[in-house]
Short mmCIF file of C-alpha atoms and ligand atoms in Angstrom, two decimals:
data_model
loop_
_atom_site.label_atom_id
_atom_site.label_comp_id
_atom_site.label_asym_id
_atom_site.label_seq_id
_atom_site.Cartn_x
_atom_site.Cartn_y
_atom_site.Cartn_z
CA UNK E 1 0.03 0.17 0.11
CA UNK E 2 0.84 4.29 -0.70
CA UNK E 3 0.61 6.21 1.41
CA UNK E 4 2.92 8.66 4.15
CA UNK E 5 5.21 6.15 6.21
CA UNK E 6 5.84 7.35 10.10
CA UNK E 7 8.64 6.94 11.28
CA UNK E 8 8.16 3.97 14.56
CA UNK E 9 10.54 5.43 17.63
CA UNK E 10 10.35 2.17 18.99
CA UNK E 11 11.18 0.02 16.85
CA UNK E 12 12.44 2.93 13.73
CA UNK E 13 10.76 0.61 10.84
CA UNK E 14 9.08 3.08 8.16
CA UNK E 15 5.01 2.29 8.50
CA UNK E 16 1.35 3.77 7.15
CA UNK E 17 -0.67 5.07 8.42
CA UNK E 18 -4.18 3.81 10.00
CA UNK E 19 -6.12 6.58 7.97
CA UNK E 20 -4.05 5.79 4.98
CA UNK E 21 -4.48 1.91 4.67
CA UNK E 22 -8.19 2.33 5.69
CA UNK E 23 -8.54 4.87 2.42
CA UNK E 24 -6.15 3.08 0.09
CA UNK E 25 -9.13 -0.19 1.62
CA UNK E 26 -12.43 1.86 0.73
CA UNK E 27 -11.61 3.36 -2.23
CA UNK E 28 -11.67 0.54 -3.88
CA UNK E 29 -14.88 -1.23 -2.31
CA UNK E 30 -17.57 -0.57 -4.25
CA UNK E 31 -20.70 -1.45 -3.16
CA UNK E 32 -23.01 -4.71 -4.39
CA UNK E 33 -25.32 -4.80 -7.35
CA UNK E 34 -29.22 -3.88 -6.33
CA UNK E 35 -31.44 -6.93 -5.71
CA UNK E 36 -35.24 -7.01 -5.44
CA UNK E 37 -35.45 -9.13 -2.35
CA UNK E 38 -37.63 -10.38 -0.42
CA UNK E 39 -39.31 -8.50 2.79
CA UNK E 40 -37.64 -11.73 5.20
CA UNK E 41 -33.53 -11.68 3.33
CA UNK E 42 -34.70 -7.45 2.97
CA UNK E 43 -34.17 -6.72 6.78
CA UNK E 44 -31.22 -4.85 7.92
CA UNK E 45 -30.08 -3.70 3.56
CA UNK E 46 -30.38 -0.84 2.44
CA UNK E 47 -32.91 0.99 -0.44
CA UNK E 48 -31.60 2.12 -2.86
CA UNK E 49 -34.44 4.44 -4.71
CA UNK E 50 -36.73 5.39 -2.75
CA UNK E 51 -39.83 3.87 -2.45
CA UNK E 52 -43.40 5.28 -2.84
CA UNK E 53 -47.40 4.49 -1.50
CA UNK E 54 -48.60 2.61 -4.68
CA UNK E 55 -52.17 3.47 -3.07
CA UNK E 56 -53.50 5.77 -1.09
CA UNK E 57 -52.74 3.60 2.44
CA UNK E 58 -55.37 2.98 4.03
CA UNK E 59 -56.99 2.66 0.55
CA UNK E 60 -60.63 2.53 2.03
CA UNK E 61 -62.05 4.91 4.99
CA UNK E 62 -62.87 2.14 8.03
CA UNK E 63 -64.58 2.57 11.39
CA UNK E 64 -62.57 2.37 14.87
CA UNK E 65 -65.39 1.15 16.70
CA UNK E 66 -68.08 -1.51 17.16
CA UNK E 67 -71.06 1.02 16.45
CA UNK E 68 -73.23 2.37 13.81
CA UNK E 69 -73.30 4.25 10.83
CA UNK E 70 -74.97 7.38 10.67
CA UNK E 71 -74.76 11.49 9.01
CA UNK E 72 -73.32 13.25 12.30
CA UNK E 73 -76.29 15.69 10.94
CA UNK E 74 -78.80 13.75 12.31
CA UNK E 75 -78.41 13.05 15.46
CA UNK E 76 -76.72 16.35 16.56
CA UNK E 77 -78.89 17.54 18.90
CA UNK E 78 -79.38 13.62 20.80
CA UNK E 79 -77.97 12.65 24.82
CA UNK E 80 -79.27 10.66 26.61
CA UNK E 81 -82.53 12.48 27.90
CA UNK E 82 -83.58 13.23 24.18
CA UNK E 83 -82.31 9.50 22.09
CA UNK E 84 -82.68 10.27 18.85
CA UNK E 85 -84.21 7.06 16.87
CA UNK E 86 -82.56 5.69 13.54
CA UNK E 87 -83.80 2.58 11.21
CA UNK E 88 -81.12 0.27 10.74
CA UNK E 89 -80.81 -0.13 7.12
CA UNK E 90 -78.03 -3.64 7.06
CA UNK E 91 -74.60 -4.54 7.91
CA UNK E 92 -71.76 -3.26 7.43
CA UNK E 93 -68.68 -6.20 7.69
CA UNK E 94 -65.33 -6.63 7.49
CA UNK E 95 -63.21 -7.20 5.23
CA UNK E 96 -66.37 -6.73 2.56
CA UNK E 97 -67.57 -3.33 0.13
CA UNK E 98 -71.09 -2.25 2.45
CA UNK E 99 -74.27 -3.16 -0.16
CA UNK E 100 -75.96 -0.26 1.47
CA UNK E 101 -75.98 3.56 1.72
CA UNK E 102 -76.80 5.80 4.69
CA UNK E 103 -79.54 8.23 4.17
CA UNK E 104 -80.98 10.34 6.13
CA UNK E 105 -82.62 8.99 9.71
CA UNK E 106 -80.80 5.36 8.82
CA UNK E 107 -77.97 3.48 10.54
CA UNK E 108 -75.72 0.55 9.66
CA UNK E 109 -74.35 -1.28 11.74
CA UNK E 110 -71.00 -1.59 11.62
CA UNK E 111 -67.39 -3.52 13.10
CA UNK E 112 -63.94 -2.06 13.71
CA UNK E 113 -61.91 -2.32 10.61
CA UNK E 114 -65.08 -2.35 8.09
CA UNK E 115 -65.31 -0.23 5.10
CA UNK E 116 -67.75 2.57 5.97
CA UNK E 117 -71.26 2.64 3.34
CA UNK E 118 -71.56 5.80 1.21
CA UNK E 119 -73.72 7.85 2.62
CA UNK E 120 -72.54 8.08 6.64
CA UNK E 121 -69.74 10.51 8.71
CA UNK E 122 -68.93 9.59 11.66
CA UNK E 123 -69.94 6.07 13.77
CA UNK E 124 -71.97 6.29 16.80
CA UNK E 125 -70.08 3.50 19.15
CA UNK E 126 -72.40 1.40 20.81
CA UNK E 127 -72.17 2.00 24.03
CA UNK E 128 -74.35 5.25 23.31
CA UNK E 129 -76.96 3.09 21.67
CA UNK E 130 -79.62 1.10 22.71
CA UNK E 131 -81.15 -0.87 20.10
CA UNK E 132 -84.85 -2.06 21.03
CA UNK E 133 -85.34 -4.29 18.13
CA UNK E 134 -82.91 -5.48 15.01
CA UNK E 135 -83.92 -2.52 12.70
CA UNK E 136 -84.06 0.38 15.21
CA UNK E 137 -81.42 2.15 16.99
CA UNK E 138 -81.60 4.72 19.98
CA UNK E 139 -78.62 7.28 19.52
CA UNK E 140 -77.68 9.22 22.98
CA UNK E 141 -74.97 10.95 21.89
CA UNK E 142 -73.84 13.61 19.26
CA UNK E 143 -71.19 12.31 17.15
CA UNK E 144 -68.98 14.77 15.42
CA UNK E 145 -68.74 14.20 11.81
CA UNK E 146 -65.89 12.02 11.54
CA UNK E 147 -65.65 10.92 14.32
CA UNK E 148 -64.42 6.82 14.58
CA UNK E 149 -63.58 6.76 10.90
CA UNK E 150 -60.15 6.12 9.78
CA UNK E 151 -60.09 7.75 6.76
CA UNK E 152 -58.89 7.21 3.63
CA UNK E 153 -54.92 7.75 3.27
CA UNK E 154 -53.89 9.02 6.77
CA UNK E 155 -51.04 7.32 7.57
CA UNK E 156 -49.60 7.79 3.03
CA UNK E 157 -51.09 9.09 0.50
CA UNK E 158 -50.37 7.32 -2.87
CA UNK E 159 -46.90 8.94 -4.31
CA UNK E 160 -45.40 9.31 -0.95
CA UNK E 161 -42.05 8.13 -0.19
CA UNK E 162 -42.10 5.42 2.49
CA UNK E 163 -38.68 4.51 2.67
CA UNK E 164 -36.73 6.93 0.94
CA UNK E 165 -33.10 5.63 -0.92
CA UNK E 166 -29.98 5.15 1.85
CA UNK E 167 -31.84 4.29 4.68
CA UNK E 168 -31.56 0.76 5.95
CA UNK E 169 -35.26 -1.36 6.60
CA UNK E 170 -35.15 -2.03 10.23
CA UNK E 171 -38.68 -3.62 11.34
CA UNK E 172 -41.10 -1.09 11.03
CA UNK E 173 -39.67 0.10 7.35
CA UNK E 174 -40.97 -4.04 7.14
CA UNK E 175 -44.28 -3.49 7.91
CA UNK E 176 -44.92 -0.84 5.94
CA UNK E 177 -43.81 -1.87 3.06
CA UNK E 178 -45.62 -5.21 3.25
CA UNK E 179 -48.63 -2.83 3.94
CA UNK E 180 -47.96 -0.99 1.35
CA UNK E 181 -48.09 -4.08 -1.08
CA UNK E 182 -44.38 -4.19 -1.79
CA UNK E 183 -42.88 -7.87 -1.60
CA UNK E 184 -39.94 -7.77 -3.21
CA UNK E 185 -37.81 -3.77 -2.48
CA UNK E 186 -34.92 -3.42 -4.53
CA UNK E 187 -32.38 -3.26 -1.82
CA UNK E 188 -27.79 -4.03 -1.84
CA UNK E 189 -27.61 -7.66 -0.51
CA UNK E 190 -26.09 -8.78 1.68
CA UNK E 191 -22.63 -9.53 0.83
CA UNK E 192 -20.80 -13.22 0.82
CA UNK E 193 -17.75 -13.51 2.51
CA UNK E 194 -15.71 -16.28 3.02
CA UNK E 195 -13.63 -17.16 5.75
CA UNK E 196 -9.98 -18.66 5.94
CA UNK E 197 -7.63 -19.07 8.27
CA UNK E 198 -4.64 -20.24 7.03
CA UNK E 199 -2.04 -22.72 9.82
CA UNK E 200 -0.46 -25.99 10.11
CA UNK E 201 -1.04 -26.13 13.84
CA UNK E 202 -4.97 -25.28 13.31
CA UNK E 203 -7.53 -27.77 14.04
CA UNK E 204 -11.44 -27.53 14.89
CA UNK E 205 -13.11 -26.70 17.67
CA UNK E 206 -14.94 -30.60 17.61
CA UNK E 207 -11.09 -31.82 17.60
CA UNK E 208 -9.09 -32.43 20.96
CA UNK E 209 -5.85 -31.09 20.52
CA UNK E 210 -2.14 -32.68 19.96
CA UNK E 211 0.93 -31.14 22.14
CA UNK E 212 1.06 -28.11 20.74
CA UNK E 213 -2.12 -27.74 18.12
CA UNK E 214 -4.73 -24.87 19.07
CA UNK E 215 -8.56 -24.76 17.61
CA UNK E 216 -9.23 -22.30 15.12
CA UNK E 217 -10.85 -19.89 16.87
CA UNK E 218 -10.47 -16.91 14.52
CA UNK E 219 -13.18 -18.60 11.84
CA UNK E 220 -15.48 -18.49 14.49
CA UNK E 221 -14.49 -14.37 15.82
CA UNK E 222 -15.18 -13.18 11.88
CA UNK E 223 -18.54 -15.41 12.10
CA UNK E 224 -19.70 -13.11 14.51
CA UNK E 225 -18.17 -9.91 13.43
CA UNK E 226 -19.47 -10.83 9.59
CA UNK E 227 -23.16 -11.72 10.60
CA UNK E 228 -22.82 -8.34 13.02
CA UNK E 229 -22.54 -6.37 10.17
CA UNK E 230 -24.77 -7.75 8.27
CA UNK E 231 -22.89 -9.41 6.09
CA UNK E 232 -23.56 -13.63 5.42
CA UNK E 233 -20.79 -15.70 6.43
CA UNK E 234 -19.47 -18.61 4.95
CA UNK E 235 -16.45 -20.39 6.49
CA UNK E 236 -14.04 -22.47 4.30
CA UNK E 237 -12.36 -24.48 6.82
CA UNK E 238 -9.08 -24.13 8.11
CA UNK E 239 -6.41 -24.34 4.75
CA UNK E 240 -2.77 -25.29 5.29
CA UNK E 241 -0.32 -23.30 5.53
CA UNK E 242 0.76 -24.42 1.23
CA UNK E 243 0.16 -21.82 -1.11
CA UNK E 244 -1.58 -23.80 -3.71
CA UNK E 245 -3.92 -25.62 -1.41
CA UNK E 246 -4.66 -22.22 -0.39
CA UNK E 247 -5.26 -20.39 -3.93
CA UNK E 248 -7.25 -23.47 -4.43
CA UNK E 249 -9.68 -23.51 -2.02
CA UNK E 250 -10.51 -20.08 -2.90
CA UNK E 251 -10.82 -20.38 -6.49
CA UNK E 252 -13.04 -22.99 -5.25
CA UNK E 253 -15.39 -20.83 -3.79
CA UNK E 254 -14.84 -17.68 -6.02
CA UNK E 255 -18.45 -18.67 -7.51
CA UNK E 256 -20.55 -17.11 -4.08
CA UNK E 257 -17.91 -15.11 -3.01
CA UNK E 258 -18.81 -11.47 -3.15
CA UNK E 259 -15.34 -11.24 -0.69
CA UNK E 260 -12.58 -12.69 1.10
CA UNK E 261 -11.46 -12.55 4.54
CA UNK E 262 -8.48 -15.43 5.43
CA UNK E 263 -6.46 -15.20 9.54
CA UNK E 264 -2.64 -15.59 9.47
CA UNK E 265 0.50 -15.99 7.22
CA UNK E 266 0.73 -12.35 6.04
CA UNK E 267 3.92 -11.60 8.58
CA UNK E 268 7.50 -12.93 7.30
CA UNK E 269 7.69 -15.95 9.03
CA UNK E 270 8.91 -19.11 6.29
CA UNK E 271 5.81 -20.00 7.05
CA UNK E 272 3.03 -17.17 5.63
CA UNK E 273 1.98 -19.09 3.49
CA UNK E 274 -0.84 -15.77 2.45
CA UNK E 275 2.14 -13.99 1.41
CA UNK E 276 3.62 -16.39 -0.04
CA UNK E 277 0.76 -17.41 -2.34
CA UNK E 278 0.22 -13.46 -3.19
CA UNK E 279 3.29 -11.16 -2.89
CA UNK E 280 4.31 -10.05 -5.60
CA UNK E 281 1.94 -11.26 -7.91
CA UNK E 282 -1.36 -10.56 -8.61
CA UNK E 283 -3.76 -7.83 -6.76
CA UNK E 284 -2.75 -7.71 -3.48
CA UNK E 285 -0.73 -5.59 -1.11
CA UNK E 286 1.55 -6.77 1.74
CA UNK E 287 1.57 -3.19 4.48
CA UNK E 288 2.75 -3.04 7.93
CA UNK E 289 0.20 -0.35 9.60
CA UNK E 290 1.33 1.54 12.47
CA UNK E 291 -1.25 0.40 14.27
CA UNK E 292 -1.63 -2.34 17.91
CA UNK E 293 -2.94 -4.49 17.23
CA UNK E 294 -3.12 -5.27 13.62
CA UNK E 295 0.22 -4.89 12.46
CA UNK E 296 0.97 -6.56 9.55
CA UNK E 297 -2.09 -6.53 6.89
CA UNK E 298 -2.58 -7.65 3.18
CA UNK E 299 -5.61 -6.25 1.65
CA UNK E 300 -6.67 -6.94 -2.94
CA UNK E 301 -8.32 -8.67 -5.36
CA UNK E 302 -7.79 -12.29 -5.55
CA UNK E 303 -10.20 -13.24 -8.72
CA UNK E 304 -11.92 -10.01 -9.00
CA UNK E 305 -12.97 -10.19 -5.19
CA UNK E 306 -12.04 -7.64 -2.57
CA UNK E 307 -9.61 -10.06 0.07
CA UNK E 308 -8.17 -8.77 3.32
CA UNK E 309 -5.44 -11.10 4.33
CA UNK E 310 -5.78 -10.35 8.63
CA UNK E 311 -2.51 -11.70 10.38
CA UNK E 312 -3.29 -14.45 12.53
CA UNK E 313 -3.65 -13.86 16.50
CA UNK E 314 -6.88 -13.15 17.60
CA UNK E 315 -6.73 -9.77 18.99
CA UNK E 316 -5.35 -8.52 15.96
CA UNK E 317 -7.99 -9.78 13.47
CA UNK E 318 -10.76 -8.60 15.93
CA UNK E 319 -9.38 -4.74 16.07
CA UNK E 320 -8.34 -4.97 12.45
CA UNK E 321 -11.94 -6.51 11.11
CA UNK E 322 -12.87 -3.41 13.12
CA UNK E 323 -10.86 -1.05 11.37
CA UNK E 324 -11.06 -2.64 8.23
CA UNK E 325 -13.24 -5.11 7.46
CA UNK E 326 -16.42 -3.92 9.11
CA UNK E 327 -16.69 -0.53 7.56
CA UNK E 328 -15.68 -1.71 3.95
CA UNK E 329 -18.92 -4.13 4.43
CA UNK E 330 -20.56 -1.77 5.43
CA UNK E 331 -19.68 -0.02 1.89
CA UNK E 332 -20.44 -3.39 0.05
CA UNK E 333 -24.23 -2.99 2.16
CA UNK E 334 -24.64 1.22 0.81
CA UNK E 335 -25.00 1.76 3.88
CA UNK E 336 -23.22 5.59 4.28
CA UNK E 337 -22.81 5.96 8.17
CA UNK E 338 -19.65 3.17 8.20
CA UNK E 339 -17.79 4.70 11.31
CA UNK E 340 -18.68 3.01 15.03
CA UNK E 341 -20.25 5.30 17.99
CA UNK E 342 -17.44 7.06 19.49
CA UNK E 343 -18.10 7.94 23.14
CA UNK E 344 -15.05 10.36 25.26
CA UNK E 345 -14.30 7.92 28.65
CA UNK E 346 -12.69 8.40 31.82
CA UNK E 347 -9.33 5.99 32.36
CA UNK E 348 -9.29 4.26 35.09
CA UNK E 349 -5.57 1.85 34.88
CA UNK E 350 -2.92 3.80 32.40
CA UNK E 351 -2.19 2.29 29.12
CA UNK E 352 1.51 1.33 27.57
CA UNK E 353 1.56 1.36 24.07
CA UNK E 354 4.08 1.58 21.41
CA UNK E 355 4.34 5.47 20.83
CA UNK E 356 4.71 5.36 16.27
CA UNK E 357 1.29 2.99 16.41
CA UNK E 358 -2.01 3.95 17.09
CA UNK E 359 -3.54 1.94 20.18
CA UNK E 360 -6.36 0.52 20.11
CA UNK E 361 -7.19 -1.06 24.10
CA UNK E 362 -9.42 -3.48 24.23
CA UNK E 363 -12.10 -1.17 27.61
CA UNK E 364 -14.73 -2.42 29.17
CA UNK E 365 -17.36 1.42 29.21
CA UNK E 366 -19.51 1.77 32.39
CA UNK E 367 -21.66 4.49 33.35
CA UNK E 368 -19.62 6.55 35.94
CA UNK E 369 -20.87 9.63 38.19
CA UNK E 370 -19.13 11.74 35.50
CA UNK E 371 -19.88 10.40 32.93
CA UNK E 372 -18.38 7.25 30.74
CA UNK E 373 -15.75 5.48 32.15
CA UNK E 374 -12.95 3.35 30.64
CA UNK E 375 -11.11 -0.04 31.99
CA UNK E 376 -9.08 -1.59 30.32
CA UNK E 377 -9.81 -5.31 30.31
CA UNK E 378 -5.87 -6.21 30.51
CA UNK E 379 -3.22 -7.21 28.74
CA UNK E 380 -0.92 -6.04 26.03
CA UNK E 381 -1.05 -9.55 23.89
CA UNK E 382 -3.02 -10.20 20.68
CA UNK E 383 -3.56 -13.10 21.24
CA UNK E 384 -5.85 -12.98 24.62
CA UNK E 385 -8.87 -13.19 22.89
CA UNK E 386 -10.16 -12.84 26.64
CA UNK E 387 -9.70 -9.39 26.80
CA UNK E 388 -11.69 -9.17 23.81
CA UNK E 389 -14.48 -10.48 25.42
CA UNK E 390 -15.05 -8.81 28.55
CA UNK E 391 -14.57 -5.79 26.53
CA UNK E 392 -16.71 -3.65 24.83
CA UNK E 393 -14.99 -1.14 23.63
CA UNK E 394 -11.23 0.24 22.17
CA UNK E 395 -10.31 2.77 23.36
CA UNK E 396 -7.55 4.77 20.65
CA UNK E 397 -4.70 5.60 21.47
CA UNK E 398 -3.48 7.81 18.90
CA UNK E 399 0.42 7.94 17.41
CA UNK E 400 3.23 9.91 19.65
CA UNK E 401 1.78 8.68 23.34
CA UNK E 402 3.76 5.90 24.79
CA UNK E 403 1.56 6.19 28.23
CA UNK E 404 -1.73 7.19 28.73
CA UNK E 405 -2.50 7.92 32.73
CA UNK E 406 -5.48 7.05 34.74
CA UNK E 407 -7.66 9.41 34.73
CA UNK E 408 -6.43 10.15 31.29
CA UNK E 409 -9.90 11.22 28.38
CA UNK E 410 -9.47 8.50 25.71
CA UNK E 411 -11.83 8.09 22.76
CA UNK E 412 -13.87 5.03 22.95
CA UNK E 413 -15.54 3.40 19.75
CA UNK E 414 -18.08 1.55 21.27
CA UNK E 415 -18.63 -2.51 19.51
CA UNK E 416 -21.22 -3.69 21.56
CA UNK E 417 -24.07 -2.22 23.22
CA UNK E 418 -22.88 -1.60 27.13
CA UNK E 419 -25.89 -3.51 28.78
CA UNK E 420 -24.93 -6.59 26.64
P1 AMP Q 1 0.24 -15.99 11.86
O1 AMP Q 1 -0.34 -14.32 11.50
O2 AMP Q 1 -0.40 -17.22 10.90
O3 AMP Q 1 1.64 -16.13 12.44
O4 AMP Q 1 -0.28 -16.32 13.84
C1 AMP Q 1 -0.17 -15.92 14.47
C2 AMP Q 1 -0.83 -16.18 15.94
O5 AMP Q 1 -1.75 -16.92 15.90
C3 AMP Q 1 -0.16 -17.51 15.95
O6 AMP Q 1 -0.25 -17.40 17.39
C4 AMP Q 1 -1.08 -18.92 16.11
O7 AMP Q 1 -1.30 -20.12 16.43
C5 AMP Q 1 -2.27 -18.24 15.68
N1 AMP Q 1 -3.34 -18.21 15.18
C6 AMP Q 1 -3.48 -18.27 13.91
N2 AMP Q 1 -4.69 -18.71 12.99
C7 AMP Q 1 -5.25 -18.49 14.53
C8 AMP Q 1 -6.54 -19.22 14.33
N3 AMP Q 1 -7.19 -19.05 13.00
N4 AMP Q 1 -6.77 -20.00 15.11
C9 AMP Q 1 -6.02 -19.27 16.95
N5 AMP Q 1 -5.01 -18.56 16.74
C10 AMP Q 1 -4.90 -18.15 15.41
MG1 MG Q 2 0.44 -18.99 10.19
#
């Protein structure tokens, strides 16, 4: 990756800044082509065009009460002492067009939700009436015009924008679109992201490790992170540290992939399989980014699809996902706000880190007496996934700081609810 080079005062290495590395990734990511998806699949997806009402909603005026549809002028003087007697000329039922008209002095029995018969302009609730027999009703209260009538078009008018382009469909939008008779809105689909774990030492979580073997945890961290970001993760399993095996696995998933994410094998060791497979060839660049954890990163295009080669350490995987992959996935889904919300919090304990890199320190954020408080969840080690599990945020310690003392105010990216 090209970009401004920083000089790390701890190591003296030339590193690419986080901003440049992220810009470089995002500048090459395009939103996925839109698809008409059934509502249940479109949940969480972004509308590509304004979705408008094809008719008034609701499309007919209906009763909000069980009672009688009448003309307000007929009952204008009704009271308990002087009830007005009306002739019952029929019944309006839900789901059916009324076959009667309400004339002067007439009433039609009506159920909640039933269409208002022609001629009526208000509903007398049943509790304000008395029926001496089937053909007569006595109204004991005056009712104003329009009372207890749900008018046609009250929710939306034909042509109104129901969901503007760019809006993400949530539960209310699903209901709104179903109501509007739009069962297949045009949205950006969820990217299918192929997850690969590289390493000869890895075994599945279901297997019992022999000495030196490690359960593949990164695939599951990435599965969860991708799912939570709105993507559809596909676990492609463990790939041995053999560049040909890696290329074969990737090729076998190409047809269903919108992107690939691998973990491990991007440093400089002889077993660094992702680097061995792609460095100096094709369109994947390997970069040292001024961040901790997550310094070595690979990014580019493989089989024409975005490829993220994340480092193998479990915490690096999580942080790299937050910094590079998640914003890219959201951009593919057409989301315009692609960053995590951040807050400012008071640090409870000192954090130490390298002066030449942005440090992403795992913290648990909670409410203190004076606003947000961030407690480091421990360990600088980038292999301690428990430190992420105890956290709900990443404190972002900028370049140029090695010791951040207790009591300092820090900016924290919140990656899950502080209530969880
Ligand atoms: P690497 O970047 O491949 O050198 O891996 C760095 C460290 O992360 C090593 O200790 C690996 O064992 C560990 N690691 C790599 N991949 C995984 C994985 N999928 N699950 C858990 N640990 C891993
Ligand atoms: Mg490895």
